[in-house]
Amino acid sequence: MMISVVIPTYNREVHLRNTIADVLKQTYPDFEILVIDQTRNHEDETQSYLEQLAKNHKIRWIRLNWASLPGARNYAVRRANGEIILFIDDDVELPEDFLENHARNYREKPEIGAVAGRVFDRQKLEDYGSNITIEYLPPEAMDAGIAWYYLDLVHTIKPQEVLSARGCNMSFRREIFTVHALRFDERFMGSAVREESDFCLSLRSINLKIWYDPEACLTHLGEETGGCHDISTKSIQYQVTFYHNHFLMGFKNLTFSQNLRFFSKLFDCHVLGHPPCYKSGSPIKIFTRFCFYIIGFISTLITLIYTLWGDGQIYSKLDKLTKIK
């Protein structure tokens, strides 16, 4: 069972090299690495490293002149050879049995369509402590209206079915893309937060299970910039696209009642700053976040109206046009 390991990257240097090195150390015998590189100009050391690996057929190094995480994922899927397509970020640390732990689930559980791995998120472990453990997620974690505030794939230690995966550690059977024609929605902007949640909800709509395996674990470093977006998480653009993407996921996948609960929880947590967000209760900051919330909502409506006569898959269409030429 061949695994295609997809690493979308944008403006990462040392962490990208370390991530690739960890994949090359895997004990699993049958895999390929696709580096979907959207960096304009690398540092000399990184450039030489990637050139050498590509020359020795250790990686497939694909360079693009645009930055979109869902676009990069779709681009890779169209070129991957594996029966399993596994997505990781370009700032992760992997144990040597990482690929084997993903592959084992597909061999043992033919009914599953995807594997969600455990993520030792550096920032969350520092914020909330690494000694917290959860055996089984609460029922709320399977309710699409509020799941996103109960779906803890950092501290959960028991295998179980889940609603969604983390984008930095998730794998899928190839037929999800070839037979069912599912694609990542390229309308998700900025850091593309919630693009993987949107995709996983689409996956569940065709009655395939997403299985969480805590042994398929990695450490996500969560660097401030880079990855597959060109904006800092502290920028105004990030704040607007953050809410835009949440509203887009809701409008696409949830019922009216689910959206009411989802948007209310989004407001309570990210605008008012209540747990589990723990944001500042300063009136000025709350008002600022509320403005971004409203702008994000309006931006989503514009996106939906603009794409009424198309699917919004901008980068996939560019890829097809390039192939035709």
mmCIF file of C-alpha atoms in Angstrom:
data_model
loop_
_atom_site.group_PDB
_atom_site.id
_atom_site.type_symbol
_atom_site.label_atom_id
_atom_site.label_comp_id
_atom_site.label_asym_id
_atom_site.label_seq_id
_atom_site.Cartn_x
_atom_site.Cartn_y
_atom_site.Cartn_z
ATOM 1 C CA MET A 1 0.000 0.000 0.000
ATOM 2 C CA MET A 2 1.856 3.039 -1.260
ATOM 3 C CA ILE A 3 1.530 6.332 0.636
ATOM 4 C CA SER A 4 1.897 9.719 -1.037
ATOM 5 C CA VAL A 5 3.142 12.168 1.585
ATOM 6 C CA VAL A 6 2.123 15.699 0.583
ATOM 7 C CA ILE A 7 3.944 18.696 2.089
ATOM 8 C CA PRO A 8 2.552 22.067 0.947
ATOM 9 C CA THR A 9 5.024 24.800 1.812
ATOM 10 C CA TYR A 10 5.354 28.569 1.677
ATOM 11 C CA ASN A 11 8.342 30.593 2.926
ATOM 12 C CA ARG A 12 9.663 27.896 5.237
ATOM 13 C CA GLU A 13 13.341 27.051 5.427
ATOM 14 C CA VAL A 14 14.861 25.150 8.375
ATOM 15 C CA HIS A 15 11.564 23.601 9.484
ATOM 16 C CA LEU A 16 10.836 22.422 5.953
ATOM 17 C CA ARG A 17 14.219 20.719 5.718
ATOM 18 C CA ASN A 18 13.719 19.062 9.093
ATOM 19 C CA THR A 19 10.217 17.887 8.181
ATOM 20 C CA ILE A 20 11.432 16.283 4.949
ATOM 21 C CA ALA A 21 14.338 14.658 6.810
ATOM 22 C CA ASP A 22 11.867 13.098 9.272
ATOM 23 C CA VAL A 23 9.790 11.649 6.425
ATOM 24 C CA LEU A 24 12.901 10.176 4.808
ATOM 25 C CA LYS A 25 13.678 8.363 8.087
ATOM 26 C CA GLN A 26 10.373 6.474 8.118
ATOM 27 C CA THR A 27 10.430 2.714 8.642
ATOM 28 C CA TYR A 28 7.475 2.225 6.286
ATOM 29 C CA PRO A 29 8.887 0.855 3.008
ATOM 30 C CA ASP A 30 6.605 2.216 0.284
ATOM 31 C CA PHE A 31 6.075 5.961 0.031
ATOM 32 C CA GLU A 32 6.735 9.025 -2.087
ATOM 33 C CA ILE A 33 7.147 12.650 -1.014
ATOM 34 C CA LEU A 34 5.524 15.509 -2.922
ATOM 35 C CA VAL A 35 6.766 18.945 -1.868
ATOM 36 C CA ILE A 36 4.308 21.506 -3.233
ATOM 37 C CA ASP A 37 6.493 24.574 -2.997
ATOM 38 C CA GLN A 38 4.967 28.047 -3.273
ATOM 39 C CA THR A 39 8.053 29.919 -2.090
ATOM 40 C CA ARG A 40 9.396 32.467 -4.573
ATOM 41 C CA ASN A 41 13.019 32.423 -3.406
ATOM 42 C CA HIS A 42 14.560 30.026 -0.896
ATOM 43 C CA GLU A 43 17.646 30.532 1.191
ATOM 44 C CA ASP A 44 20.699 29.004 -0.478
ATOM 45 C CA GLU A 45 20.891 26.090 1.963
ATOM 46 C CA THR A 46 17.258 25.133 1.437
ATOM 47 C CA GLN A 47 17.509 25.567 -2.319
ATOM 48 C CA SER A 48 20.531 23.252 -2.499
ATOM 49 C CA TYR A 49 18.914 20.718 -0.178
ATOM 50 C CA LEU A 50 15.739 20.485 -2.267
ATOM 51 C CA GLU A 51 17.649 20.386 -5.548
ATOM 52 C CA GLN A 52 19.813 17.508 -4.322
ATOM 53 C CA LEU A 53 16.860 15.491 -3.031
ATOM 54 C CA ALA A 54 14.950 16.008 -6.261
ATOM 55 C CA LYS A 55 18.005 15.069 -8.340
ATOM 56 C CA ASN A 56 18.368 11.835 -6.352
ATOM 57 C CA HIS A 57 14.634 11.094 -6.705
ATOM 58 C CA LYS A 58 14.071 11.310 -2.946
ATOM 59 C CA ILE A 59 11.298 13.883 -3.393
ATOM 60 C CA ARG A 60 9.078 15.227 -6.144
ATOM 61 C CA TRP A 61 9.654 18.953 -5.911
ATOM 62 C CA ILE A 62 6.844 20.911 -7.564
ATOM 63 C CA ARG A 63 7.132 24.697 -7.649
ATOM 64 C CA LEU A 64 4.124 26.990 -7.999
ATOM 65 C CA ASN A 65 3.778 30.753 -8.310
ATOM 66 C CA TRP A 66 0.738 31.160 -6.062
ATOM 67 C CA ALA A 67 -0.046 30.508 -2.385
ATOM 68 C CA SER A 68 -3.182 28.567 -1.473
ATOM 69 C CA LEU A 69 -3.321 25.636 0.915
ATOM 70 C CA PRO A 70 -6.450 23.972 -0.539
ATOM 71 C CA GLY A 71 -5.124 24.714 -4.017
ATOM 72 C CA ALA A 72 -1.804 23.052 -3.161
ATOM 73 C CA ARG A 73 -3.592 19.987 -1.762
ATOM 74 C CA ASN A 74 -5.684 19.588 -4.914
ATOM 75 C CA TYR A 75 -2.623 20.092 -7.097
ATOM 76 C CA ALA A 76 -0.835 17.289 -5.255
ATOM 77 C CA VAL A 77 -3.805 14.907 -5.398
ATOM 78 C CA ARG A 78 -3.846 15.129 -9.194
ATOM 79 C CA ARG A 79 -0.206 14.008 -9.255
ATOM 80 C CA ALA A 80 -0.008 11.538 -6.375
ATOM 81 C CA ASN A 81 0.565 7.848 -7.094
ATOM 82 C CA GLY A 82 -0.232 6.372 -3.698
ATOM 83 C CA GLU A 83 -3.269 4.397 -2.602
ATOM 84 C CA ILE A 84 -3.214 6.558 0.513
ATOM 85 C CA ILE A 85 -2.676 10.327 0.356
ATOM 86 C CA LEU A 86 -1.310 11.790 3.575
ATOM 87 C CA PHE A 87 -1.082 15.517 4.271
ATOM 88 C CA ILE A 88 1.326 17.051 6.760
ATOM 89 C CA ASP A 89 2.468 20.619 7.385
ATOM 90 C CA ASP A 90 5.976 21.878 6.708
ATOM 91 C CA ASP A 91 6.725 22.514 10.393
ATOM 92 C CA VAL A 92 6.199 19.137 12.035
ATOM 93 C CA GLU A 93 8.327 16.534 13.801
ATOM 94 C CA LEU A 94 7.591 12.865 13.089
ATOM 95 C CA PRO A 95 8.430 9.610 14.897
ATOM 96 C CA GLU A 96 9.904 6.943 12.622
ATOM 97 C CA ASP A 97 6.751 4.768 12.687
ATOM 98 C CA PHE A 98 4.426 7.632 11.705
ATOM 99 C CA LEU A 99 3.584 6.327 8.214
ATOM 100 C CA GLU A 100 3.192 2.764 9.450
ATOM 101 C CA ASN A 101 0.644 3.874 12.038
ATOM 102 C CA HIS A 102 -1.430 5.595 9.369
ATOM 103 C CA ALA A 103 -1.209 2.617 6.969
ATOM 104 C CA ARG A 104 -2.150 0.057 9.637
ATOM 105 C CA ASN A 105 -5.599 1.575 10.040
ATOM 106 C CA TYR A 106 -6.425 1.151 6.355
ATOM 107 C CA ARG A 107 -5.315 -2.470 6.390
ATOM 108 C CA GLU A 108 -7.354 -3.278 9.484
ATOM 109 C CA LYS A 109 -10.472 -1.144 8.879
ATOM 110 C CA PRO A 110 -11.772 -1.255 5.298
ATOM 111 C CA GLU A 111 -14.818 0.822 6.285
ATOM 112 C CA ILE A 112 -12.826 3.968 7.020
ATOM 113 C CA GLY A 113 -12.077 6.621 4.427
ATOM 114 C CA ALA A 114 -9.677 8.752 6.441
ATOM 115 C CA VAL A 115 -7.317 8.675 9.404
ATOM 116 C CA ALA A 116 -6.967 11.628 11.760
ATOM 117 C CA GLY A 117 -3.691 11.522 13.651
ATOM 118 C CA ARG A 118 -2.940 12.912 17.077
ATOM 119 C CA VAL A 119 -1.260 16.318 17.111
ATOM 120 C CA PHE A 120 1.060 17.319 19.912
ATOM 121 C CA ASP A 121 0.505 20.992 19.235
ATOM 122 C CA ARG A 122 3.423 22.857 20.780
ATOM 123 C CA GLN A 123 1.424 25.990 21.540
ATOM 124 C CA LYS A 124 -1.584 24.214 23.049
ATOM 125 C CA LEU A 125 0.564 21.930 25.159
ATOM 126 C CA GLU A 126 2.344 24.983 26.545
ATOM 127 C CA ASP A 127 -0.928 26.830 27.142
ATOM 128 C CA TYR A 128 -2.987 24.064 28.737
ATOM 129 C CA GLY A 129 -0.458 21.567 29.991
ATOM 130 C CA SER A 130 0.664 18.236 28.543
ATOM 131 C CA ASN A 131 -0.614 16.202 31.520
ATOM 132 C CA ILE A 132 -4.304 16.505 30.515
ATOM 133 C CA THR A 133 -5.735 13.322 29.000
ATOM 134 C CA ILE A 134 -9.116 12.506 27.459
ATOM 135 C CA GLU A 135 -10.112 8.904 26.789
ATOM 136 C CA TYR A 136 -13.248 9.432 24.722
ATOM 137 C CA LEU A 137 -14.487 12.687 23.280
ATOM 138 C CA PRO A 138 -17.900 13.912 24.514
ATOM 139 C CA PRO A 139 -21.011 13.538 22.300
ATOM 140 C CA GLU A 140 -20.778 17.247 21.466
ATOM 141 C CA ALA A 141 -17.622 16.471 19.462
ATOM 142 C CA MET A 142 -19.779 14.695 16.861
ATOM 143 C CA ASP A 143 -22.305 17.552 16.598
ATOM 144 C CA ALA A 144 -21.246 19.649 13.597
ATOM 145 C CA GLY A 145 -22.854 22.763 15.080
ATOM 146 C CA ILE A 146 -20.536 22.889 18.100
ATOM 147 C CA ALA A 147 -17.992 20.080 17.573
ATOM 148 C CA TRP A 148 -15.123 22.438 16.862
ATOM 149 C CA TYR A 149 -14.956 23.481 20.512
ATOM 150 C CA TYR A 150 -14.942 19.895 21.848
ATOM 151 C CA LEU A 151 -12.880 18.087 19.202
ATOM 152 C CA ASP A 152 -9.578 17.843 21.064
ATOM 153 C CA LEU A 153 -7.036 15.856 19.037
ATOM 154 C CA VAL A 154 -4.216 17.055 21.266
ATOM 155 C CA HIS A 155 -5.077 15.329 24.545
ATOM 156 C CA THR A 156 -7.303 12.413 23.414
ATOM 157 C CA ILE A 157 -5.619 9.030 23.962
ATOM 158 C CA LYS A 158 -8.149 6.401 22.734
ATOM 159 C CA PRO A 159 -8.861 5.425 19.095
ATOM 160 C CA GLN A 160 -12.382 6.391 18.000
ATOM 161 C CA GLU A 161 -14.504 7.771 15.200
ATOM 162 C CA VAL A 162 -14.295 11.561 14.871
ATOM 163 C CA LEU A 163 -16.005 14.300 12.899
ATOM 164 C CA SER A 164 -12.887 15.868 11.417
ATOM 165 C CA ALA A 165 -9.101 15.741 11.246
ATOM 166 C CA ARG A 166 -6.361 18.306 11.789
ATOM 167 C CA GLY A 167 -4.941 19.527 8.493
ATOM 168 C CA CYS A 168 -1.337 18.995 9.608
ATOM 169 C CA ASN A 169 -1.891 15.247 10.162
ATOM 170 C CA MET A 170 -4.560 13.552 8.059
ATOM 171 C CA SER A 171 -4.699 10.849 5.406
ATOM 172 C CA PHE A 172 -7.327 9.636 2.933
ATOM 173 C CA ARG A 173 -7.990 6.710 0.637
ATOM 174 C CA ARG A 174 -7.247 7.665 -2.945
ATOM 175 C CA GLU A 175 -10.727 6.696 -4.175
ATOM 176 C CA ILE A 176 -12.211 9.574 -2.191
ATOM 177 C CA PHE A 177 -10.693 11.827 -4.841
ATOM 178 C CA THR A 178 -10.891 9.568 -7.904
ATOM 179 C CA VAL A 179 -14.237 7.802 -7.413
ATOM 180 C CA HIS A 180 -16.178 10.308 -5.310
ATOM 181 C CA ALA A 181 -14.464 13.367 -6.864
ATOM 182 C CA LEU A 182 -14.137 15.239 -3.580
ATOM 183 C CA ARG A 183 -11.876 18.288 -3.641
ATOM 184 C CA PHE A 184 -10.623 20.855 -1.154
ATOM 185 C CA ASP A 185 -12.551 24.091 -1.590
ATOM 186 C CA GLU A 186 -10.185 26.756 -2.901
ATOM 187 C CA ARG A 187 -12.450 29.556 -1.689
ATOM 188 C CA PHE A 188 -10.975 29.141 1.798
ATOM 189 C CA MET A 189 -8.607 32.089 2.177
ATOM 190 C CA GLY A 190 -5.537 33.190 4.082
ATOM 191 C CA SER A 191 -4.217 30.419 6.306
ATOM 192 C CA ALA A 192 -7.232 28.400 5.054
ATOM 193 C CA VAL A 193 -8.459 27.657 8.581
ATOM 194 C CA ARG A 194 -11.467 25.259 8.450
ATOM 195 C CA GLU A 195 -10.655 24.020 4.933
ATOM 196 C CA GLU A 196 -9.925 20.551 6.330
ATOM 197 C CA SER A 197 -13.100 20.642 8.441
ATOM 198 C CA ASP A 198 -15.098 21.498 5.323
ATOM 199 C CA PHE A 199 -13.503 18.611 3.438
ATOM 200 C CA CYS A 200 -14.125 16.137 6.267
ATOM 201 C CA LEU A 201 -17.799 17.098 6.450
ATOM 202 C CA SER A 202 -18.029 16.427 2.703
ATOM 203 C CA LEU A 203 -16.378 13.058 3.298
ATOM 204 C CA ARG A 204 -18.922 12.122 5.950
ATOM 205 C CA SER A 205 -21.732 13.051 3.551
ATOM 206 C CA ILE A 206 -20.751 10.031 1.420
ATOM 207 C CA ASN A 207 -20.947 7.808 4.513
ATOM 208 C CA LEU A 208 -17.243 7.183 5.009
ATOM 209 C CA LYS A 209 -15.780 7.193 8.507
ATOM 210 C CA ILE A 210 -12.915 9.267 9.837
ATOM 211 C CA TRP A 211 -10.917 7.248 12.370
ATOM 212 C CA TYR A 212 -8.765 8.886 15.013
ATOM 213 C CA ASP A 213 -5.581 7.008 15.896
ATOM 214 C CA PRO A 214 -3.510 8.560 18.692
ATOM 215 C CA GLU A 215 -0.516 6.433 17.690
ATOM 216 C CA ALA A 216 -0.390 8.197 14.315
ATOM 217 C CA CYS A 217 1.051 11.200 16.089
ATOM 218 C CA LEU A 218 3.326 14.104 15.315
ATOM 219 C CA THR A 219 4.420 17.360 16.903
ATOM 220 C CA HIS A 220 3.176 20.527 15.218
ATOM 221 C CA LEU A 221 5.455 23.479 15.824
ATOM 222 C CA GLY A 222 2.831 26.055 14.778
ATOM 223 C CA GLU A 223 5.154 28.720 13.430
ATOM 224 C CA GLU A 224 3.723 32.245 13.188
ATOM 225 C CA THR A 225 4.217 32.694 9.453
ATOM 226 C CA GLY A 226 4.902 30.538 6.432
ATOM 227 C CA GLY A 227 3.306 27.201 5.714
ATOM 228 C CA CYS A 228 0.952 27.822 2.838
ATOM 229 C CA HIS A 229 -0.229 31.322 3.477
ATOM 230 C CA ASP A 230 1.413 34.672 3.031
ATOM 231 C CA ILE A 231 -0.018 36.539 6.003
ATOM 232 C CA SER A 232 0.784 36.679 9.695
ATOM 233 C CA THR A 233 -1.840 35.479 12.162
ATOM 234 C CA LYS A 234 -1.611 38.954 13.730
ATOM 235 C CA SER A 235 -2.533 40.789 10.538
ATOM 236 C CA ILE A 236 -5.881 42.379 9.727
ATOM 237 C CA GLN A 237 -6.195 40.172 6.647
ATOM 238 C CA TYR A 238 -5.812 37.050 8.753
ATOM 239 C CA GLN A 239 -8.543 38.157 11.155
ATOM 240 C CA VAL A 240 -10.990 38.788 8.317
ATOM 241 C CA THR A 241 -10.237 35.515 6.523
ATOM 242 C CA PHE A 242 -10.452 33.622 9.829
ATOM 243 C CA TYR A 243 -14.116 34.562 10.222
ATOM 244 C CA HIS A 244 -14.766 34.321 6.473
ATOM 245 C CA ASN A 245 -13.663 30.699 6.492
ATOM 246 C CA HIS A 246 -15.766 29.784 9.513
ATOM 247 C CA PHE A 247 -18.883 31.305 7.977
ATOM 248 C CA LEU A 248 -18.150 29.629 4.628
ATOM 249 C CA MET A 249 -17.859 26.215 6.242
ATOM 250 C CA GLY A 250 -21.114 26.759 8.090
ATOM 251 C CA PHE A 251 -23.131 27.962 5.109
ATOM 252 C CA LYS A 252 -21.870 25.092 2.967
ATOM 253 C CA ASN A 253 -22.374 22.184 5.347
ATOM 254 C CA LEU A 254 -24.694 22.956 8.245
ATOM 255 C CA THR A 255 -28.442 23.185 8.685
ATOM 256 C CA PHE A 256 -30.086 26.417 9.794
ATOM 257 C CA SER A 257 -30.263 25.315 13.449
ATOM 258 C CA GLN A 258 -26.668 24.044 13.380
ATOM 259 C CA ASN A 259 -25.512 27.366 11.945
ATOM 260 C CA LEU A 260 -27.269 29.301 14.694
ATOM 261 C CA ARG A 261 -25.363 27.325 17.308
ATOM 262 C CA PHE A 262 -22.102 27.435 15.328
ATOM 263 C CA PHE A 263 -22.158 31.186 14.730
ATOM 264 C CA SER A 264 -23.241 31.840 18.333
ATOM 265 C CA LYS A 265 -20.368 29.754 19.671
ATOM 266 C CA LEU A 266 -17.979 31.459 17.257
ATOM 267 C CA PHE A 267 -19.105 34.823 18.641
ATOM 268 C CA ASP A 268 -18.972 33.708 22.277
ATOM 269 C CA CYS A 269 -15.512 32.205 21.983
ATOM 270 C CA HIS A 270 -13.634 34.285 19.434
ATOM 271 C CA VAL A 271 -15.311 37.676 19.865
ATOM 272 C CA LEU A 272 -16.198 37.742 23.563
ATOM 273 C CA GLY A 273 -13.147 35.623 24.372
ATOM 274 C CA HIS A 274 -14.868 33.052 26.596
ATOM 275 C CA PRO A 275 -13.374 29.529 27.062
ATOM 276 C CA PRO A 276 -11.922 27.650 25.363
ATOM 277 C CA CYS A 277 -10.508 30.710 23.567
ATOM 278 C CA TYR A 278 -9.441 32.640 26.674
ATOM 279 C CA LYS A 279 -9.055 35.960 24.829
ATOM 280 C CA SER A 280 -8.763 39.410 26.352
ATOM 281 C CA GLY A 281 -11.975 40.862 27.759
ATOM 282 C CA SER A 282 -10.918 44.409 26.986
ATOM 283 C CA PRO A 283 -13.919 46.317 25.527
ATOM 284 C CA ILE A 284 -11.718 47.744 22.781
ATOM 285 C CA LYS A 285 -10.455 44.309 21.762
ATOM 286 C CA ILE A 286 -13.961 42.819 21.895
ATOM 287 C CA PHE A 287 -15.251 45.614 19.670
ATOM 288 C CA THR A 288 -12.342 45.112 17.256
ATOM 289 C CA ARG A 289 -13.003 41.368 17.062
ATOM 290 C CA PHE A 290 -16.702 42.065 16.548
ATOM 291 C CA CYS A 291 -15.846 44.274 13.565
ATOM 292 C CA PHE A 292 -13.782 41.463 12.042
ATOM 293 C CA TYR A 293 -16.678 39.059 12.733
ATOM 294 C CA ILE A 294 -19.094 41.283 10.769
ATOM 295 C CA ILE A 295 -16.628 41.939 7.957
ATOM 296 C CA GLY A 296 -15.935 38.204 7.708
ATOM 297 C CA PHE A 297 -19.667 37.506 7.465
ATOM 298 C CA ILE A 298 -20.118 40.072 4.684
ATOM 299 C CA SER A 299 -17.008 38.779 2.904
ATOM 300 C CA THR A 300 -18.485 35.259 2.923
ATOM 301 C CA LEU A 301 -21.747 36.455 1.401
ATOM 302 C CA ILE A 302 -19.763 38.177 -1.352
ATOM 303 C CA THR A 303 -17.785 34.968 -1.961
ATOM 304 C CA LEU A 304 -20.948 32.889 -2.210
ATOM 305 C CA ILE A 305 -22.618 35.365 -4.571
ATOM 306 C CA TYR A 306 -19.493 35.677 -6.699
ATOM 307 C CA THR A 307 -19.251 31.889 -7.091
ATOM 308 C CA LEU A 308 -22.946 31.249 -7.827
ATOM 309 C CA TRP A 309 -21.990 30.657 -11.468
ATOM 310 C CA GLY A 310 -18.872 28.610 -10.705
ATOM 311 C CA ASP A 311 -17.305 26.400 -8.079
ATOM 312 C CA GLY A 312 -14.540 28.789 -7.044
ATOM 313 C CA GLN A 313 -11.774 26.282 -7.806
ATOM 314 C CA ILE A 314 -9.486 28.973 -9.194
ATOM 315 C CA TYR A 315 -6.151 27.185 -8.892
ATOM 316 C CA SER A 316 -7.438 23.859 -10.186
ATOM 317 C CA LYS A 317 -8.719 25.640 -13.265
ATOM 318 C CA LEU A 318 -5.336 27.299 -13.764
ATOM 319 C CA ASP A 319 -3.743 23.868 -13.540
ATOM 320 C CA LYS A 320 -6.082 22.468 -16.189
ATOM 321 C CA LEU A 321 -5.404 25.404 -18.497
ATOM 322 C CA THR A 322 -1.668 24.884 -18.088
ATOM 323 C CA LYS A 323 -2.031 21.208 -19.025
ATOM 324 C CA ILE A 324 -4.061 22.102 -22.103
ATOM 325 C CA LYS A 325 -1.353 24.501 -23.243
#
